[in-house]
PDB file of C-alpha atoms in Angstrom:
ATOM      1  CA  MET A  22     -19.814   2.959 -22.306  1.00  0.00           C
ATOM      2  CA  ASP A  23     -16.791   4.137 -24.287  1.00  0.00           C
ATOM      3  CA  PRO A  24     -13.698   2.005 -23.457  1.00  0.00           C
ATOM      4  CA  GLY A  25     -11.662   5.134 -22.650  1.00  0.00           C
ATOM      5  CA  GLN A  26     -14.314   6.443 -20.282  1.00  0.00           C
ATOM      6  CA  ASP A  27     -14.674   3.020 -18.705  1.00  0.00           C
ATOM      7  CA  GLY A  28     -10.915   2.854 -18.063  1.00  0.00           C
ATOM      8  CA  GLU A  29     -10.923   6.346 -16.554  1.00  0.00           C
ATOM      9  CA  ARG A  30     -13.871   5.510 -14.321  1.00  0.00           C
ATOM     10  CA  VAL A  31     -12.308   2.249 -13.132  1.00  0.00           C
ATOM     11  CA  ALA A  32      -8.933   3.912 -12.420  1.00  0.00           C
ATOM     12  CA  ALA A  33     -10.628   6.771 -10.537  1.00  0.00           C
ATOM     13  CA  SER A  34     -12.645   4.302  -8.468  1.00  0.00           C
ATOM     14  CA  LEU A  35      -9.511   2.370  -7.501  1.00  0.00           C
ATOM     15  CA  ALA A  36      -7.601   5.581  -6.690  1.00  0.00           C
ATOM     16  CA  HIS A  37     -10.464   6.731  -4.483  1.00  0.00           C
ATOM     17  CA  ARG A  38     -10.506   3.412  -2.643  1.00  0.00           C
ATOM     18  CA  LEU A  39      -6.736   3.506  -2.034  1.00  0.00           C
ATOM     19  CA  ALA A  40      -6.676   7.149  -0.870  1.00  0.00           C
ATOM     20  CA  GLY A  41      -7.244   6.198   2.768  1.00  0.00           C
ATOM     21  CA  LEU A  42      -4.804   3.279   2.845  1.00  0.00           C
ATOM     22  CA  THR A  43      -2.151   3.607   5.552  1.00  0.00           C
ATOM     23  CA  PHE A  44       0.779   1.515   6.722  1.00  0.00           C
ATOM     24  CA  VAL A  45       4.045   2.002   8.595  1.00  0.00           C
ATOM     25  CA  ASP A  46       7.521   0.518   8.097  1.00  0.00           C
ATOM     26  CA  LEU A  47       6.708  -2.221   5.601  1.00  0.00           C
ATOM     27  CA  THR A  48       9.216  -3.880   3.275  1.00  0.00           C
ATOM     28  CA  THR A  49       8.841  -3.743  -0.510  1.00  0.00           C
ATOM     29  CA  ASP A  50       7.181  -7.175  -0.609  1.00  0.00           C
ATOM     30  CA  GLN A  51       4.854  -6.290   2.265  1.00  0.00           C
ATOM     31  CA  VAL A  52       3.697  -3.076   0.571  1.00  0.00           C
ATOM     32  CA  THR A  53       3.066  -4.903  -2.699  1.00  0.00           C
ATOM     33  CA  ALA A  54       1.106  -7.624  -0.896  1.00  0.00           C
ATOM     34  CA  ARG A  55      -0.921  -4.997   1.005  1.00  0.00           C
ATOM     35  CA  LEU A  56      -1.760  -3.242  -2.273  1.00  0.00           C
ATOM     36  CA  VAL A  57      -2.742  -6.469  -4.025  1.00  0.00           C
ATOM     37  CA  ASP A  58      -5.027  -7.247  -1.064  1.00  0.00           C
ATOM     38  CA  ALA A  59      -6.536  -3.748  -1.305  1.00  0.00           C
ATOM     39  CA  VAL A  60      -7.175  -4.177  -5.048  1.00  0.00           C
ATOM     40  CA  VAL A  61      -8.843  -7.537  -4.403  1.00  0.00           C
ATOM     41  CA  GLU A  62     -11.062  -5.992  -1.700  1.00  0.00           C
ATOM     42  CA  TRP A  63     -11.997  -3.087  -4.017  1.00  0.00           C
ATOM     43  CA  ALA A  64     -12.873  -5.386  -6.936  1.00  0.00           C
ATOM     44  CA  THR A  65     -14.819  -7.774  -4.704  1.00  0.00           C
ATOM     45  CA  GLY A  66     -16.736  -4.775  -3.367  1.00  0.00           C
ATOM     46  CA  GLU A  67     -17.629  -3.898  -6.966  1.00  0.00           C
ATOM     47  CA  GLY A  68     -19.214  -7.341  -7.285  1.00  0.00           C
ATOM     48  CA  TRP A  69     -16.625  -8.686  -9.734  1.00  0.00           C
ATOM     49  CA  ARG A  70     -15.037 -12.125  -9.844  1.00  0.00           C
ATOM     50  CA  VAL A  71     -11.425 -11.663  -8.784  1.00  0.00           C
ATOM     51  CA  TYR A  72      -8.364 -13.751  -9.659  1.00  0.00           C
ATOM     52  CA  ARG A  73      -4.951 -13.362  -8.068  1.00  0.00           C
ATOM     53  CA  ARG A  74      -1.939 -14.227 -10.199  1.00  0.00           C
ATOM     54  CA  ALA A  75      -4.101 -14.785 -13.268  1.00  0.00           C
ATOM     55  CA  ALA A  76      -2.544 -15.929 -16.541  1.00  0.00           C
ATOM     56  CA  SER A  77      -1.626 -13.113 -18.906  1.00  0.00           C
ATOM     57  CA  VAL A  78      -1.803 -13.233 -22.691  1.00  0.00           C
ATOM     58  CA  VAL A  79       1.961 -12.618 -22.720  1.00  0.00           C
ATOM     59  CA  PRO A  80       4.250 -15.661 -22.773  1.00  0.00           C
ATOM     60  CA  LEU A  81       7.329 -15.721 -20.591  1.00  0.00           C
ATOM     61  CA  PRO A  82      10.720 -15.248 -22.278  1.00  0.00           C
ATOM     62  CA  PRO A  83      13.217 -18.121 -22.640  1.00  0.00           C
ATOM     63  CA  PRO A  84      14.138 -20.273 -20.799  1.00  0.00           C
ATOM     64  CA  LEU A  85      10.534 -20.331 -19.542  1.00  0.00           C
ATOM     65  CA  SER A  86       8.965 -20.342 -23.008  1.00  0.00           C
ATOM     66  CA  GLY A  87       5.691 -22.200 -23.142  1.00  0.00           C
ATOM     67  CA  ARG A  88       4.482 -20.659 -19.895  1.00  0.00           C
ATOM     68  CA  GLN A  89       2.396 -17.527 -19.505  1.00  0.00           C
ATOM     69  CA  SER A  90       3.284 -14.438 -17.556  1.00  0.00           C
ATOM     70  CA  VAL A  91       0.935 -13.666 -14.668  1.00  0.00           C
ATOM     71  CA  LEU A  92      -1.046 -10.594 -13.638  1.00  0.00           C
ATOM     72  CA  ASP A  93      -1.256  -9.478 -10.025  1.00  0.00           C
ATOM     73  CA  VAL A  94      -5.053  -9.187 -10.207  1.00  0.00           C
ATOM     74  CA  ALA A  95      -7.604  -9.889 -12.949  1.00  0.00           C
ATOM     75  CA  CYS A  96     -11.288  -9.043 -12.601  1.00  0.00           C
ATOM     76  CA  ALA A  97     -14.214 -10.403 -14.603  1.00  0.00           C
ATOM     77  CA  ARG A  98     -17.080  -7.904 -14.899  1.00  0.00           C
ATOM     78  CA  PRO A  99     -20.528  -8.929 -16.118  1.00  0.00           C
ATOM     79  CA  GLY A 100     -21.336  -7.313 -19.457  1.00  0.00           C
ATOM     80  CA  ARG A 101     -18.110  -5.309 -19.609  1.00  0.00           C
ATOM     81  CA  PRO A 102     -14.464  -5.969 -20.500  1.00  0.00           C
ATOM     82  CA  PRO A 103     -12.264  -7.545 -17.809  1.00  0.00           C
ATOM     83  CA  VAL A 104      -9.957  -5.337 -15.725  1.00  0.00           C
ATOM     84  CA  VAL A 105      -6.319  -6.292 -15.135  1.00  0.00           C
ATOM     85  CA  VAL A 106      -4.100  -4.674 -12.501  1.00  0.00           C
ATOM     86  CA  GLU A 107      -0.335  -4.820 -12.141  1.00  0.00           C
ATOM     87  CA  VAL A 108       1.272  -3.519  -8.922  1.00  0.00           C
ATOM     88  CA  ASP A 109       4.850  -2.196  -9.117  1.00  0.00           C
ATOM     89  CA  HIS A 110       7.179   0.147  -7.280  1.00  0.00           C
ATOM     90  CA  THR A 111       9.603   0.452 -10.203  1.00  0.00           C
ATOM     91  CA  ASP A 112       9.212   1.504 -13.817  1.00  0.00           C
ATOM     92  CA  ARG A 113       9.359  -1.858 -15.611  1.00  0.00           C
ATOM     93  CA  ARG A 114       9.312  -2.055 -19.405  1.00  0.00           C
ATOM     94  CA  ARG A 115       8.013  -5.629 -19.193  1.00  0.00           C
ATOM     95  CA  THR A 116       4.964  -4.437 -17.226  1.00  0.00           C
ATOM     96  CA  VAL A 117       4.164  -1.854 -19.902  1.00  0.00           C
ATOM     97  CA  GLU A 118       4.485  -4.507 -22.638  1.00  0.00           C
ATOM     98  CA  LYS A 119       2.257  -6.898 -20.690  1.00  0.00           C
ATOM     99  CA  LEU A 120      -0.442  -4.274 -20.055  1.00  0.00           C
ATOM    100  CA  LEU A 121      -0.413  -3.147 -23.716  1.00  0.00           C
ATOM    101  CA  ALA A 122      -0.875  -6.782 -24.783  1.00  0.00           C
ATOM    102  CA  GLU A 123      -3.770  -7.118 -22.320  1.00  0.00           C
ATOM    103  CA  ALA A 124      -5.362  -3.971 -23.776  1.00  0.00           C
ATOM    104  CA  GLU A 125      -5.034  -5.411 -27.297  1.00  0.00           C
ATOM    105  CA  ALA A 126      -6.846  -8.517 -26.012  1.00  0.00           C
ATOM    106  CA  GLY A 127      -9.773  -6.325 -24.926  1.00  0.00           C
ATOM    107  CA  ARG A 128      -9.011  -5.851 -21.241  1.00  0.00           C
ATOM    108  CA  VAL A 129      -8.895  -2.594 -19.244  1.00  0.00           C
ATOM    109  CA  PRO A 130      -5.245  -2.264 -18.077  1.00  0.00           C
ATOM    110  CA  ILE A 131      -4.494  -0.522 -14.788  1.00  0.00           C
ATOM    111  CA  TRP A 132      -0.948   0.016 -13.532  1.00  0.00           C
ATOM    112  CA  LEU A 133      -0.821   0.641  -9.795  1.00  0.00           C
ATOM    113  CA  ARG A 134       2.513   2.343  -9.155  1.00  0.00           C
ATOM    114  CA  TRP A 135       3.691   3.059  -5.643  1.00  0.00           C
ATOM    115  CA  GLY A 136       6.750   4.831  -4.309  1.00  0.00           C
ATOM    116  CA  VAL A 137       8.154   8.331  -4.029  1.00  0.00           C
ATOM    117  CA  PRO A 138       6.765  10.933  -6.474  1.00  0.00           C
ATOM    118  CA  GLY A 139       8.078  11.090 -10.020  1.00  0.00           C
ATOM    119  CA  PHE A 140       6.066   8.431 -11.858  1.00  0.00           C
ATOM    120  CA  ALA A 141       6.403   8.465 -15.662  1.00  0.00           C
ATOM    121  CA  ALA A 142       3.062   8.189 -17.441  1.00  0.00           C
ATOM    122  CA  PRO A 143       2.547   4.948 -19.392  1.00  0.00           C
ATOM    123  CA  PRO A 144       1.333   4.895 -23.002  1.00  0.00           C
ATOM    124  CA  ALA A 145      -2.409   4.849 -23.674  1.00  0.00           C
ATOM    125  CA  PRO A 146      -4.624   2.975 -23.061  1.00  0.00           C
ATOM    126  CA  ILE A 147      -2.882   1.979 -19.808  1.00  0.00           C
ATOM    127  CA  ARG A 148      -4.360   3.856 -16.865  1.00  0.00           C
ATOM    128  CA  MET A 149      -2.002   4.624 -14.007  1.00  0.00           C
ATOM    129  CA  VAL A 150      -3.058   4.845 -10.379  1.00  0.00           C
ATOM    130  CA  THR A 151      -0.293   6.182  -8.134  1.00  0.00           C
ATOM    131  CA  LEU A 152       0.224   5.801  -4.425  1.00  0.00           C
ATOM    132  CA  GLU A 153       2.881   7.998  -2.875  1.00  0.00           C
ATOM    133  CA  VAL A 154       4.778   6.628   0.102  1.00  0.00           C
ATOM    134  CA  ALA A 155       7.626   7.789   2.316  1.00  0.00           C
ATOM    135  CA  ARG A 156      10.743   5.683   2.466  1.00  0.00           C
ATOM    136  CA  ARG A 157      13.643   5.344   4.852  1.00  0.00           C
ATOM    137  CA  ASN A 158      16.544   2.979   5.314  1.00  0.00           C
ATOM    138  CA  GLY A 159      15.660   0.054   7.522  1.00  0.00           C
ATOM    139  CA  PRO A 160      17.928  -1.715   9.983  1.00  0.00           C
ATOM    140  CA  ALA A 161      21.352  -2.645   8.594  1.00  0.00           C
ATOM    141  CA  GLY A 162      21.068  -5.327   5.933  1.00  0.00           C
ATOM    142  CA  GLN A 163      17.259  -5.282   5.874  1.00  0.00           C
ATOM    143  CA  GLY A 164      16.581  -2.834   3.051  1.00  0.00           C
ATOM    144  CA  ARG A 165      14.217   0.086   2.921  1.00  0.00           C
ATOM    145  CA  ARG A 166      11.000   0.594   4.837  1.00  0.00           C
ATOM    146  CA  TYR A 167       7.929   2.317   3.451  1.00  0.00           C
ATOM    147  CA  SER A 168       5.125   4.177   5.188  1.00  0.00           C
ATOM    148  CA  ARG A 169       1.938   5.904   4.149  1.00  0.00           C
ATOM    149  CA  ARG A 170      -0.048   8.095   6.481  1.00  0.00           C
ATOM    150  CA  PRO A 171      -3.206  10.022   5.722  1.00  0.00           C
ATOM    151  CA  VAL A 172      -2.870  13.757   5.055  1.00  0.00           C
ATOM    152  CA  ALA A 173      -4.649  14.543   8.333  1.00  0.00           C
ATOM    153  CA  ASP A 174      -2.098  12.478  10.292  1.00  0.00           C
ATOM    154  CA  ARG A 175       0.353  15.190  11.253  1.00  0.00           C
ATOM    155  CA  PRO A 176       3.290  14.944  13.657  1.00  0.00           C
ATOM    156  CA  ALA A 177       2.899  16.288  17.178  1.00  0.00           C
ATOM    157  CA  PRO A 178       3.826  19.948  17.640  1.00  0.00           C
ATOM    158  CA  ALA A 179       7.297  20.801  18.940  1.00  0.00           C
ATOM    159  CA  HIS A 180       7.579  21.014  22.701  1.00  0.00           C
ATOM    160  CA  SER A 181       8.284  24.266  24.478  1.00  0.00           C
ATOM    161  CA  VAL A 182      11.946  25.140  24.874  1.00  0.00           C
ATOM    162  CA  THR A 183      11.299  27.062  28.088  1.00  0.00           C
ATOM    163  CA  ALA A 184      13.750  25.941  30.747  1.00  0.00           C
ATOM    164  CA  VAL A 185      12.196  24.407  33.828  1.00  0.00           C
ATOM    165  CA  GLY A 186      13.962  24.804  37.179  1.00  0.00           C
ATOM    166  CA  PRO A 187      14.672  22.036  39.648  1.00  0.00           C
ATOM    167  CA  ALA A 188      11.683  20.628  41.419  1.00  0.00           C
ATOM    168  CA  ASP A 189      11.443  19.707  45.102  1.00  0.00           C
ATOM    169  CA  PRO A 190      10.952  15.975  45.624  1.00  0.00           C
ATOM    170  CA  VAL A 191       7.587  14.940  46.965  1.00  0.00           C
ATOM    171  CA  ALA A 192       7.203  11.950  49.236  1.00  0.00           C
ATOM    172  CA  LEU A 193       4.505   9.616  47.985  1.00  0.00           C
ATOM    173  CA  PRO A 194       2.732   7.075  50.173  1.00  0.00           C
ATOM    174  CA  ILE A 195       3.594   3.489  49.348  1.00  0.00           C
ATOM    175  CA  PRO A 196       0.660   1.111  49.841  1.00  0.00           C
ATOM    176  CA  THR A 197       1.241  -2.213  51.500  1.00  0.00           C
ATOM    177  CA  SER A 198      -0.838  -5.333  51.391  1.00  0.00           C
ATOM    178  CA  ASP A 199      -1.126  -5.539  55.187  1.00  0.00           C
ATOM    179  CA  GLY A 200      -3.254  -2.513  55.993  1.00  0.00           C
ATOM    180  CA  PRO A 201      -2.914   1.253  55.780  1.00  0.00           C
ATOM    181  CA  ASP A 202       0.109   2.654  54.014  1.00  0.00           C
ATOM    182  CA  ARG A 203       3.115   3.990  55.944  1.00  0.00           C
ATOM    183  CA  ALA A 204       2.093   7.634  55.598  1.00  0.00           C
ATOM    184  CA  GLU A 205      -1.266   6.910  57.263  1.00  0.00           C
ATOM    185  CA  ARG A 206       0.501   5.061  60.121  1.00  0.00           C
ATOM    186  CA  GLY A 207       2.822   7.970  60.774  1.00  0.00           C
ATOM    187  CA  ALA A 208       5.955   6.484  59.233  1.00  0.00           C
ATOM    188  CA  ARG A 209       8.543   8.757  57.665  1.00  0.00           C
ATOM    189  CA  PRO A 210       8.547   8.889  53.852  1.00  0.00           C
ATOM    190  CA  ILE A 211      11.323   6.923  52.224  1.00  0.00           C
TER     191      ILE A 211
END
């Protein structure tokens, strides 16, 4: 299979798998962790060997020289090039550099971007899979919260604005543990 077609097919498969993913009021770290878990489940379902935080071909910059950068998920596929996936909610130049280096090393690079719409396309051969989420400010000092609901999950319709008049109170029987309730014994309602 042509490497370009393979990358397109892999990205489309991942996008399809993530289409039904939902969550409510998660922090940035929680969303990223949920997405990494979803990528791992998808790749495992494909029958691939999956590695979290796998070593990248890109070394870390000083003062951490001598160590390798890591990838969120790396997948070994029998008879085909490995797939590497980075999960980000921001547009990071370092991620693009890392994924281009992975592509040069013969891997299929996938950039899973999540957030509000407006994602800038990465250079080829990086394939981008996007996941749109809604965001709101969380409780004071706790940052933003992110949610994703399926398209079919719509809010309840608005209630009627018709005014309702006062209602007459209705006496209800109160059961007791020692026999029939007061209403059955002829007692006045409270």
